[in-house]
Short mmCIF file of C-alpha atoms in Angstrom, two decimals:
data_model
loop_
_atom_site.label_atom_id
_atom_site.label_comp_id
_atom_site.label_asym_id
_atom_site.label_seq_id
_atom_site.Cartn_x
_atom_site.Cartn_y
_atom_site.Cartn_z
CA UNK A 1 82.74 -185.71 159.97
CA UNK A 2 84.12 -186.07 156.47
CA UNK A 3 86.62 -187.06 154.39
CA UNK A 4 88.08 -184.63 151.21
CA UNK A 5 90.36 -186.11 148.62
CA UNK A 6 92.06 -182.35 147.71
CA UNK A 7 94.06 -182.33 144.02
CA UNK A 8 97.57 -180.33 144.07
CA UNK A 9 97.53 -180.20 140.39
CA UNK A 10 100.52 -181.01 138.07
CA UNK A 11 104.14 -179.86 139.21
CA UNK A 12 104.30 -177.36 142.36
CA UNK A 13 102.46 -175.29 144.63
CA UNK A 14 101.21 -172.91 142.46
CA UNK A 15 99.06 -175.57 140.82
CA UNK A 16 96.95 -175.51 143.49
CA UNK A 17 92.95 -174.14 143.08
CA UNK A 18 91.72 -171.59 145.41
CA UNK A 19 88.89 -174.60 146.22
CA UNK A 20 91.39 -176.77 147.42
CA UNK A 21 93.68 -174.51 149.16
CA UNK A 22 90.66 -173.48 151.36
CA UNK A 23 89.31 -177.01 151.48
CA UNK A 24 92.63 -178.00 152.96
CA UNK A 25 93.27 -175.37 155.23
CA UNK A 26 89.61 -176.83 156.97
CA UNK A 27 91.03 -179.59 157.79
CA UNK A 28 91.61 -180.99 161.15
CA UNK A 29 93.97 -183.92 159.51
CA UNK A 30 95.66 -183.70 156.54
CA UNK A 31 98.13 -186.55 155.19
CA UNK A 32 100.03 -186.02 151.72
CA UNK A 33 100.83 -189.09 149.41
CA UNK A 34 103.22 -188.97 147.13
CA UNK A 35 103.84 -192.73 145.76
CA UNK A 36 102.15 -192.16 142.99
CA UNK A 37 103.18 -189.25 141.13
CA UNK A 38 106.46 -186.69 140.69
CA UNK A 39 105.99 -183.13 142.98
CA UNK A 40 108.31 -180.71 142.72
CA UNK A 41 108.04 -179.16 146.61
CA UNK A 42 108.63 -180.41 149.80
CA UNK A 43 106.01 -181.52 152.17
CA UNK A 44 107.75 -178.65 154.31
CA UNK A 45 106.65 -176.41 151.43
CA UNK A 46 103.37 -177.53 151.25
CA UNK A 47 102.80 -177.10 155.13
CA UNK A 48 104.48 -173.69 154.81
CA UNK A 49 101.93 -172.61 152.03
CA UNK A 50 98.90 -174.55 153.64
CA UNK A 51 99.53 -173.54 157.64
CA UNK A 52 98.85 -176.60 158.75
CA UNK A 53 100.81 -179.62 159.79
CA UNK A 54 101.00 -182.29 157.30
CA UNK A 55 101.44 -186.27 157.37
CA UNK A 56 103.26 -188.41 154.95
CA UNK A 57 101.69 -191.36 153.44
CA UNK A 58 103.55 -193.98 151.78
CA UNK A 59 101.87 -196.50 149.20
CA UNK A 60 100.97 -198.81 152.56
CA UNK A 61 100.45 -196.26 154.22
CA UNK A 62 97.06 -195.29 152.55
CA UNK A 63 96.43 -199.22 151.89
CA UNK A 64 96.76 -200.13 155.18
CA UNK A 65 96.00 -197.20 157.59
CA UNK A 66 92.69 -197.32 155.44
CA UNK A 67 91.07 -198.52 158.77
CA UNK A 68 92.71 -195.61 160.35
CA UNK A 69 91.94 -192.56 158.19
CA UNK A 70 88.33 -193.82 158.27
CA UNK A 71 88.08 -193.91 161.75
CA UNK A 72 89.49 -190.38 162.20
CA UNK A 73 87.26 -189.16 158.94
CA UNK A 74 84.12 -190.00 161.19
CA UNK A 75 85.07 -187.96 164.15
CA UNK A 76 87.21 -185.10 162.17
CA UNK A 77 87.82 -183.53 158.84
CA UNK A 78 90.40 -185.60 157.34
CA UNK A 79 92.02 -184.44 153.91
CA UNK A 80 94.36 -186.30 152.06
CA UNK A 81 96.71 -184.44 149.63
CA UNK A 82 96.78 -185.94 146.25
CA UNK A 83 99.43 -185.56 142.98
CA UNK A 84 97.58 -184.34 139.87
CA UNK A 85 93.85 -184.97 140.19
CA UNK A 86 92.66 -186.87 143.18
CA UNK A 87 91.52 -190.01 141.55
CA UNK A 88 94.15 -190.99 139.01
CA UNK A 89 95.55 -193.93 141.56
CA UNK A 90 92.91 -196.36 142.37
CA UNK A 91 93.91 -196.68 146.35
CA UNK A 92 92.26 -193.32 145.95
CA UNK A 93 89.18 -194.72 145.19
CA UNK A 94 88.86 -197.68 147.20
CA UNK A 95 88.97 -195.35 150.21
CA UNK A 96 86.36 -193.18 148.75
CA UNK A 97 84.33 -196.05 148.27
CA UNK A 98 85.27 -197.16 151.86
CA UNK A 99 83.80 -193.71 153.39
CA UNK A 100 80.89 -193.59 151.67
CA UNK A 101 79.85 -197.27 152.55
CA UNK A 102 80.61 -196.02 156.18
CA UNK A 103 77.86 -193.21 155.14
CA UNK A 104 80.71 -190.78 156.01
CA UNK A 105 80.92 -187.32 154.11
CA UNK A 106 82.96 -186.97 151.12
CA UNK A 107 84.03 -184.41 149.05
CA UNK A 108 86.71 -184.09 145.99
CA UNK A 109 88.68 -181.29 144.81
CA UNK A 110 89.68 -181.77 141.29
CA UNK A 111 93.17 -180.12 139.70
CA UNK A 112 95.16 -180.64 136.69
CA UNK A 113 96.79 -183.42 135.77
CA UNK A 114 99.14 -185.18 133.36
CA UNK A 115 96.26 -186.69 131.39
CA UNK A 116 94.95 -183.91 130.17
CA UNK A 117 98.16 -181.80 129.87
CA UNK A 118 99.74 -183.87 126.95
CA UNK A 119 97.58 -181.83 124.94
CA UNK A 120 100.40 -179.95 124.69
CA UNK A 121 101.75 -182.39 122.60
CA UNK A 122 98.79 -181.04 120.17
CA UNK A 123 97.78 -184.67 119.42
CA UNK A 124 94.16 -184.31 120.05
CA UNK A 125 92.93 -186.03 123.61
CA UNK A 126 89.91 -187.60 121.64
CA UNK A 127 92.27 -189.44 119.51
CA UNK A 128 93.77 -191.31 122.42
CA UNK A 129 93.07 -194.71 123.06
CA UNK A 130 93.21 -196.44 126.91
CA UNK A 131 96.61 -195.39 128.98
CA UNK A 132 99.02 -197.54 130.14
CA UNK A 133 101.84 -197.71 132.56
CA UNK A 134 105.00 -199.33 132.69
CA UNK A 135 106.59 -200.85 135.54
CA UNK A 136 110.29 -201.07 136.55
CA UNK A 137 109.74 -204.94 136.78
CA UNK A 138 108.72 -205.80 133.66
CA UNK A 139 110.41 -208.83 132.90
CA UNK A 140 107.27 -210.89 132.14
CA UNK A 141 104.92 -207.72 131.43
CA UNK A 142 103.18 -207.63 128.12
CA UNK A 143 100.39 -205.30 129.02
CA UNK A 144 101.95 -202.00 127.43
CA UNK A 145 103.04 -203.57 124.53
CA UNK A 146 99.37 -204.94 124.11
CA UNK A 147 97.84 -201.65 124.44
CA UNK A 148 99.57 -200.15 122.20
CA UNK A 149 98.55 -202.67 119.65
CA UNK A 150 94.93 -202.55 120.57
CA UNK A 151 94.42 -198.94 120.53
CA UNK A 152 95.87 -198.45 117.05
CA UNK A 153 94.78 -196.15 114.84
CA UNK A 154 94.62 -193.76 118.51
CA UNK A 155 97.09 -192.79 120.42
CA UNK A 156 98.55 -194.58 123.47
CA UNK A 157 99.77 -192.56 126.57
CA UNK A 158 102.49 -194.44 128.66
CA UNK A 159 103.28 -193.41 132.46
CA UNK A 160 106.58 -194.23 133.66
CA UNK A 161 107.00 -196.10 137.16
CA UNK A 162 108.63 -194.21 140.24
CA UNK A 163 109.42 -196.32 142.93
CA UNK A 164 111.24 -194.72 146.31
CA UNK A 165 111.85 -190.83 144.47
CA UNK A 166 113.35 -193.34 141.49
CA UNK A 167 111.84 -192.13 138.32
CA UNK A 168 111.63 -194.41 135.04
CA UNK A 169 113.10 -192.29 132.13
CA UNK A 170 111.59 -192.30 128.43
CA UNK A 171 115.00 -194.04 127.49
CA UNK A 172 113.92 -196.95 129.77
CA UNK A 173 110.50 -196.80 128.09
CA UNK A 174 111.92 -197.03 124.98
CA UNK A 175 114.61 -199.89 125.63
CA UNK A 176 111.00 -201.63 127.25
CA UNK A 177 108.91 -201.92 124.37
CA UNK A 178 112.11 -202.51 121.87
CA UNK A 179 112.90 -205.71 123.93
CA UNK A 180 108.91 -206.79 124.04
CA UNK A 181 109.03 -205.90 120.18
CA UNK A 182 111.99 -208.34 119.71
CA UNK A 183 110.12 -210.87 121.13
CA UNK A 184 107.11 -210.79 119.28
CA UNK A 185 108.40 -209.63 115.85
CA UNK A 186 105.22 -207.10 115.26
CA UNK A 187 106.46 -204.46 113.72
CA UNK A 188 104.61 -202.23 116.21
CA UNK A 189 107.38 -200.76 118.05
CA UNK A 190 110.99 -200.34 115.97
CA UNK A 191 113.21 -198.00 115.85
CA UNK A 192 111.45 -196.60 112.93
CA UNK A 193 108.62 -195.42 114.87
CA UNK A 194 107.53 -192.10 116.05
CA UNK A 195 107.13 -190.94 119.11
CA UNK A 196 106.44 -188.20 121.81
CA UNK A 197 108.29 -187.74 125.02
CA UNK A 198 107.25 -185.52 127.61
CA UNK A 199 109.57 -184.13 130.60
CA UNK A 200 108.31 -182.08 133.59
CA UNK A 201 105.03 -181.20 132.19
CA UNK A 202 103.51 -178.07 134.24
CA UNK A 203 107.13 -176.41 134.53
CA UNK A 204 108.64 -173.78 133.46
CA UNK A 205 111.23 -176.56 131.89
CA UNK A 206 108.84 -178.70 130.55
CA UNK A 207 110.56 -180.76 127.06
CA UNK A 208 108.50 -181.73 124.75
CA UNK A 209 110.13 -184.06 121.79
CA UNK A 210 108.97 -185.93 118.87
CA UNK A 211 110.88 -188.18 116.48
CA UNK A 212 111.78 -191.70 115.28
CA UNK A 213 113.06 -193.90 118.54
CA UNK A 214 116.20 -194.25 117.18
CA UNK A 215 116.64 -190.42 116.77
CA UNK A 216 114.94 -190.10 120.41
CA UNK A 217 117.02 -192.35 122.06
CA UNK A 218 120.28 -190.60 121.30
CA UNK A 219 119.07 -187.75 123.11
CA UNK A 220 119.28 -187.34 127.18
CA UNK A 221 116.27 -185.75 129.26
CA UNK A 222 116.89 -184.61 132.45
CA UNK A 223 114.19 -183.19 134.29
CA UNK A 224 110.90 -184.85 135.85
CA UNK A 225 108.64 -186.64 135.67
CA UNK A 226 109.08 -188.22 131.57
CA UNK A 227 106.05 -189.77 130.07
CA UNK A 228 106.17 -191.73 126.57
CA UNK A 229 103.29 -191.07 123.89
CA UNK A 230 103.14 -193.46 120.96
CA UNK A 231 101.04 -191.49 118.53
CA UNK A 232 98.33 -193.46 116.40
CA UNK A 233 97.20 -192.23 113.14
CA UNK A 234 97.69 -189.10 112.35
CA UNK A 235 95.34 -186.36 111.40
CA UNK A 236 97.40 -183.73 109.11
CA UNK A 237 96.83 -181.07 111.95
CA UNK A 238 98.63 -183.52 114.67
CA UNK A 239 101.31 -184.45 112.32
CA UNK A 240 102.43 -180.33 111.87
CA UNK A 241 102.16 -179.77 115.31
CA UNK A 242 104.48 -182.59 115.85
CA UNK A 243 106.84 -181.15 113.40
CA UNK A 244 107.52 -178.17 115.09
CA UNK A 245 108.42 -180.34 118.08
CA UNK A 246 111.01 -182.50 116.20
CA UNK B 1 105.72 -161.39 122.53
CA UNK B 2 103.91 -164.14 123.39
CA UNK B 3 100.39 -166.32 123.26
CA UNK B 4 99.54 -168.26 126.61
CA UNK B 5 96.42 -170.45 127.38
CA UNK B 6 95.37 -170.27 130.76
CA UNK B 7 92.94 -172.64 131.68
CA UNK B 8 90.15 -171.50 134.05
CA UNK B 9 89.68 -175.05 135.14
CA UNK B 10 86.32 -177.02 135.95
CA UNK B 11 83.49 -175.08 137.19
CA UNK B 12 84.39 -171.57 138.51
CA UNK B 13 86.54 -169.00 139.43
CA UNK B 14 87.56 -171.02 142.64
CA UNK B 15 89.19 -173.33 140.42
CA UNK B 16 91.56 -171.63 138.95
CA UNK B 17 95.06 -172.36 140.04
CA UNK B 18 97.95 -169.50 141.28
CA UNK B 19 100.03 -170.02 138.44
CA UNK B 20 97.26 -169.38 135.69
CA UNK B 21 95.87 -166.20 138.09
CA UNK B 22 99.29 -164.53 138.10
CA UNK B 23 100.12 -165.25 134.15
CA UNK B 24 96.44 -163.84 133.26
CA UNK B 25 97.73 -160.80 135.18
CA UNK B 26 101.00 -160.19 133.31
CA UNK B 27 98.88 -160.39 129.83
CA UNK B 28 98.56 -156.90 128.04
CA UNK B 29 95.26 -158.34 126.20
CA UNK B 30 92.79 -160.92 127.19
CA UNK B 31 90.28 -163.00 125.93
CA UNK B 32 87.85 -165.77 127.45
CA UNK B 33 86.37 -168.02 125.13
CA UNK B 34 82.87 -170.15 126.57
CA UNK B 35 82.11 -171.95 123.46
CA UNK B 36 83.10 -175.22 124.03
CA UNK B 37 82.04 -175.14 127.91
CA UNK B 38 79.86 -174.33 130.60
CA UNK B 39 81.05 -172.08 133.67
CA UNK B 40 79.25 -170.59 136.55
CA UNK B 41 81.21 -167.05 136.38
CA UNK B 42 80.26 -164.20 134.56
CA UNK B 43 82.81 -162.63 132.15
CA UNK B 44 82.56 -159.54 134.56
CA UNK B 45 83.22 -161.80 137.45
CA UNK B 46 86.15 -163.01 135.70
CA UNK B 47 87.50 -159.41 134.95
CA UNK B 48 87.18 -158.63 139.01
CA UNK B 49 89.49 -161.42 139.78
CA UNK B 50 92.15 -161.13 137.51
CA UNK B 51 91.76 -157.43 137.32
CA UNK B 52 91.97 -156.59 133.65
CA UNK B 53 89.50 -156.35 131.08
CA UNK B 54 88.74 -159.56 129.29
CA UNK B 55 87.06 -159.32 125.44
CA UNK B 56 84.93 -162.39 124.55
CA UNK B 57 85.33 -164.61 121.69
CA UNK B 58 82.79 -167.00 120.21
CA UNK B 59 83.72 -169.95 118.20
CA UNK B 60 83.70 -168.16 114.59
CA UNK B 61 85.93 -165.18 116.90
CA UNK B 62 88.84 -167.82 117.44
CA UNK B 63 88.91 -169.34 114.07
CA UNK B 64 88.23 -166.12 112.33
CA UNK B 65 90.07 -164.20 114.12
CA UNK B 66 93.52 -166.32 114.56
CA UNK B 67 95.08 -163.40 112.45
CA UNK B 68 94.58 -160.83 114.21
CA UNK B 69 95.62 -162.63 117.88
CA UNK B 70 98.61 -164.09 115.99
CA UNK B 71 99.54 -160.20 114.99
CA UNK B 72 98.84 -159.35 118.52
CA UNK B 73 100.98 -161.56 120.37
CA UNK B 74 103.54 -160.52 117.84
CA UNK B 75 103.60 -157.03 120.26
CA UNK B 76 102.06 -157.90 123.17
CA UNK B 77 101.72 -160.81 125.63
CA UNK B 78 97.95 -162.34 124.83
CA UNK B 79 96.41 -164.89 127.07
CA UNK B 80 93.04 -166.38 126.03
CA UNK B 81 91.44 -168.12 129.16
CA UNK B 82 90.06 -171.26 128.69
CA UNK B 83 87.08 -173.47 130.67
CA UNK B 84 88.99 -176.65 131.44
CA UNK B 85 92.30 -177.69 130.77
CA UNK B 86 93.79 -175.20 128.27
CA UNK B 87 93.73 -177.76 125.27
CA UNK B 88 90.46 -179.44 125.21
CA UNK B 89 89.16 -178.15 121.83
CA UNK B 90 91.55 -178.50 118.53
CA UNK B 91 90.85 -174.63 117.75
CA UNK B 92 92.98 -173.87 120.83
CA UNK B 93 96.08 -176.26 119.08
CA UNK B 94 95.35 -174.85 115.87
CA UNK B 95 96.42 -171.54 117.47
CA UNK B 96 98.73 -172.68 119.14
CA UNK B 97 100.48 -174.14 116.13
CA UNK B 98 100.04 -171.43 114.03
CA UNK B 99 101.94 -169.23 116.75
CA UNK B 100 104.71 -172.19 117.15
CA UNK B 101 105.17 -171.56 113.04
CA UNK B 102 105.07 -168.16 113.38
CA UNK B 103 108.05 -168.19 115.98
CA UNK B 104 105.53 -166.81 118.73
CA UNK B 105 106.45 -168.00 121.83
CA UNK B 106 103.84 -170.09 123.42
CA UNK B 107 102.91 -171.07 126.81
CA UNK B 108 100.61 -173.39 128.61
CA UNK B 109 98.75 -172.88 131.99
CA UNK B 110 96.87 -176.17 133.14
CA UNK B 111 93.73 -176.89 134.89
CA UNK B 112 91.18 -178.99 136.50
CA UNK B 113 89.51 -180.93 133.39
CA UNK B 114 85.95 -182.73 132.89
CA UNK B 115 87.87 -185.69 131.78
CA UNK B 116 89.59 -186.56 134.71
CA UNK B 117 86.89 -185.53 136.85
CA UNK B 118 84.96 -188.28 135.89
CA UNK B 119 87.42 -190.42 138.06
CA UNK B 120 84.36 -189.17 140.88
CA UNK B 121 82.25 -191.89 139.23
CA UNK B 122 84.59 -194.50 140.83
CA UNK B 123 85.17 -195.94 137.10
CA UNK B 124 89.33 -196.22 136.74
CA UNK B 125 90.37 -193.86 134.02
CA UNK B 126 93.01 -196.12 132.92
CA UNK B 127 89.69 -198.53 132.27
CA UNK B 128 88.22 -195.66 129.54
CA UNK B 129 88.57 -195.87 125.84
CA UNK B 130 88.34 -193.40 123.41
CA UNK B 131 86.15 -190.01 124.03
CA UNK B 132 83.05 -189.35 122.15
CA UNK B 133 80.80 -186.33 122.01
CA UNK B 134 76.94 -186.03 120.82
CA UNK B 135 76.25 -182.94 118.77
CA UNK B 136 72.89 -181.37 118.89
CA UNK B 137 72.32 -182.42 114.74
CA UNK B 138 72.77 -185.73 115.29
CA UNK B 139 70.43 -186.94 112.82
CA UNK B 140 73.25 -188.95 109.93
CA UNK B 141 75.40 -188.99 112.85
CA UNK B 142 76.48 -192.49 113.70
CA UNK B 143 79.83 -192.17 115.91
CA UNK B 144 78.71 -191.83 119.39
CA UNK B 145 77.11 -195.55 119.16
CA UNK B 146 80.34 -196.74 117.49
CA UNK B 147 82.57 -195.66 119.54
CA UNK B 148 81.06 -197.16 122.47
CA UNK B 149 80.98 -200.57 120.36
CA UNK B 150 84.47 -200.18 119.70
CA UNK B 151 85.34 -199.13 123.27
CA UNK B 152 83.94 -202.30 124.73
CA UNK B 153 85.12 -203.19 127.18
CA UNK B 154 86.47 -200.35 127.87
CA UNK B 155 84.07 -197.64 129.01
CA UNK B 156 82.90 -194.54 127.19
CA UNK B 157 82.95 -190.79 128.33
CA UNK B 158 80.00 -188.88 125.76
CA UNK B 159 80.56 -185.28 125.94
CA UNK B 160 77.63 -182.85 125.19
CA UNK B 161 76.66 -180.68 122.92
CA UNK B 162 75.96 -176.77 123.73
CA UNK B 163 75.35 -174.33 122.05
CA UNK B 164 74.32 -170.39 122.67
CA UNK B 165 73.56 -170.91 126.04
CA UNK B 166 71.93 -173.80 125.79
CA UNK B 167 73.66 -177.35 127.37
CA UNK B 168 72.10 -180.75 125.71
CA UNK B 169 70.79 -182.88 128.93
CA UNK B 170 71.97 -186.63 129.70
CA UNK B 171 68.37 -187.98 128.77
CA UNK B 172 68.77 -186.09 125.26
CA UNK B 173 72.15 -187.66 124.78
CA UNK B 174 70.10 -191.10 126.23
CA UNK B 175 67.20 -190.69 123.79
CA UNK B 176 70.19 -190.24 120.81
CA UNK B 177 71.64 -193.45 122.07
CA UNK B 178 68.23 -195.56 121.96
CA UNK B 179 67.08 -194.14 118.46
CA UNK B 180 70.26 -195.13 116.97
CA UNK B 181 69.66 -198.48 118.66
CA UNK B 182 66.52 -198.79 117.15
CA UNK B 183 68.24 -198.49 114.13
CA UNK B 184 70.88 -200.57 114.56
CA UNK B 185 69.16 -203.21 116.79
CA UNK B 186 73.10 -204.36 117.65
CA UNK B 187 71.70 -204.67 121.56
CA UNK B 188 74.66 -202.33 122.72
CA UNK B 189 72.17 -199.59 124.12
CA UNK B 190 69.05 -201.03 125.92
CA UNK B 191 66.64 -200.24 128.42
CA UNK B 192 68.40 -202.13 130.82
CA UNK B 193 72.01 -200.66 129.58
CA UNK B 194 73.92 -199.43 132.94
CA UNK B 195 74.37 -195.69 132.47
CA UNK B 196 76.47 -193.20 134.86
CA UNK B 197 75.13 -189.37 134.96
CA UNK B 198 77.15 -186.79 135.82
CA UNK B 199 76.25 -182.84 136.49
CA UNK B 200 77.73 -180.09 137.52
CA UNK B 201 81.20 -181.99 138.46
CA UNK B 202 83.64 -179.69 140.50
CA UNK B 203 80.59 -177.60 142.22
CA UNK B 204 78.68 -177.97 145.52
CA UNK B 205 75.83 -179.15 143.71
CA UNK B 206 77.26 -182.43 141.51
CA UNK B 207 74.97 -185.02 141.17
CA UNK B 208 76.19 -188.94 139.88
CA UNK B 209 74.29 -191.36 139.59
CA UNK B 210 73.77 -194.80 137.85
CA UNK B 211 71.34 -196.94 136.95
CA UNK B 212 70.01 -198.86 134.09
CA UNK B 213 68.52 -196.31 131.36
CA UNK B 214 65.21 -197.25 132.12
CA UNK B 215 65.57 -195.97 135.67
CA UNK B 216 66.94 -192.97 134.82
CA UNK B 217 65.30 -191.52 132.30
CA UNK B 218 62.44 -191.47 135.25
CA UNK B 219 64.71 -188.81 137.05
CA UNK B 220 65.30 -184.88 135.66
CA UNK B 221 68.47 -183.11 136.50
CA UNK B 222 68.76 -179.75 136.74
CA UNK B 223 72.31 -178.82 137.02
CA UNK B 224 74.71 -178.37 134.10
CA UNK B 225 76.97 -178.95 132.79
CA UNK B 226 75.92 -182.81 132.08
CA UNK B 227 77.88 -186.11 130.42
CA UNK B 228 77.17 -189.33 130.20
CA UNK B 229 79.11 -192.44 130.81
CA UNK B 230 78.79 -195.90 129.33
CA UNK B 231 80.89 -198.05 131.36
CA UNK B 232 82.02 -201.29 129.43
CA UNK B 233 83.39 -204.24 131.86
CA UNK B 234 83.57 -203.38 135.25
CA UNK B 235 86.11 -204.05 138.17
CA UNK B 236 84.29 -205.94 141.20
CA UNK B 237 85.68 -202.32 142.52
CA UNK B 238 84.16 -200.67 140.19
CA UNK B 239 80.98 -202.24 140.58
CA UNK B 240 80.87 -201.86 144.17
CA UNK B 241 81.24 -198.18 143.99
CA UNK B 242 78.34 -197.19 141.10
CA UNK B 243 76.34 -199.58 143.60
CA UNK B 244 76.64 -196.58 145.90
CA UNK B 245 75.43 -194.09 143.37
CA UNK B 246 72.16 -195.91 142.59
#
């Protein structure tokens, strides 16, 4: 039959499409992953607003039930609910690629995600440079850090680790790349440096913040998930929308 | 009152999400602006499904008229609907910030967005570099073919140009690409340059495919809207998965 990788959008529920509510709702198996990404309902929720049972996947779940979930997707329609849009994580994609090497049926329902929505910001998406995540082990991680560097004079979008419904604050961002910068002495990241944080994007609570790090970090953010923008240069129309947001 | 962008999302009405449907519907005045983007509803189509009249605006009606929507959402609650996510296009942030200054409150409905559709093409978004767009007057105009050199090896979303109607095709955006080479003769955009096409992303009727420019510019698509994708170093994964698109 086929397999549909079906976007729930941003934050909640009512992020879904029309396109992928139906698309789901065809379904004869539907799983739900959620490693990847902050949602604000419940898979109960979801099931409630689909009509439909729904199955979990964890991180190994989709990794190593591949096998499984490919099987099913050539006798049924299998749909797997995905955070944001459907191909930010690239397990996503390997399965895709997986079906359609299998000459099974695919299909993808797109929906908004965090990559786009830090427009808000109103730093301009064509001034940002490669994104970047950081993860909760970063002892020996560099990568971030690196970025940063090499996309100057664009912007640099960080996403924050969440490991087990743990999610990395922009405080632990922060503390991050001031460590990395006190090992390498670049002057790219101080305390002197501005920055955007974003909290619960989507939401009615969304926070949206701007400042020098050492202003930032003596505020507390509370609400989910927090991304960290460090802003390249600045066109003068970037730099008064970032004022307002100070 | 208040301004809110609603974003439509990628292709049609079907893609528009609950939460931007029931905030177009609480807006005293509406506008839809299809400057920047192609979408496969009619304006009328739009007004059936929210259930309100809609007035257009055209590029010049958003920048000229800022006053008068500013003024409005000083009384009312004014939503302008938007063709992809809500901030795509730095007229929407311009608005937005002059409503921020103005003490306006502001609101942001997101949506399904060409730029992370692109994740279809199997290329990792966290593998892209800075976004480009080719204008139709592209004669003096250099950036398209330096941004890709700078990019490398990251890859390189080009974005393009319509306008009244009428949507630039990938081989136009190609044909840019090799006259600048000629020019240039910097061997970053050959014959034998891998290329992705995309149309019509988010419909039924979305084509991708890659090839080497010399291969494609044998084939004519039909279905709009089109980008084109110079992918920089690629992922065995990566690789594997354009394979499939050849």
């Amino acid at each position: 039959m086929s397999l549909s990788l079906i976007s729930l959008g941003l934050y909640d529920l009512r992020d879904i499409s029309k396109k992928a509510l139906d698309e789901a709702r065809l379904c004869n198996i539907l799983y739900f992953e959620d490693y990847t990404s902050y949602y604000d309902n419940s898979l109960e929720e979801i099931e409630k607003a689909i009509g439909l049972s729904i199955e979990r996947l964890s991180r190994e779940g989709i990794e190593n039930n591949s096998e499984k979930i490919i099987k099913e997707a050539k006798q049924h329609k299998v749909g797997i609910l995905v955070i944001g849009d459907a191909l930010s994580a690239t397990t996503h994609s390997s399965l895709l690629l997986e079906a359609k090497q299998k000459r099974i049926k695919i299909k993808v329902i797109h929906g908004s995600s965090i990559l786009t929505a830090i427009s808000e910001t109103g730093l301009f998406l064509y001034n940002f440079g490669k994104i970047t995540s950081i993860p909760f082990e970063n002892k020996e991680i560099y990568e971030p850090y690196e970025v940063i560097k090499r996309n100057k004079p664009l912007h640099t979008l960080l996403l924050l680790d969440l490991k087990d419904k743990n999610y990395m604050n922009a405080r632990e961002a922060i503390d991050y790349l001031l460590r990395i910068e006190e090992e390498r002495k670049e002057k790219l990241f101080t305390e002197d440096t501005l920055c955007v944080i974003c909290c619960a994007l989507g939401s009615d609570n969304s926070i949206i913040k701007a400042g020098k790090v050492k202003d930032l970090i003596k505020l507390t953010f509370d609400k989910y998930p927090q991304c960290l923008i460090v802003p390249g240069k600045l066109h003068f129309h970037e730099e008064e929308f970032l004022e307002t947001l100070k």
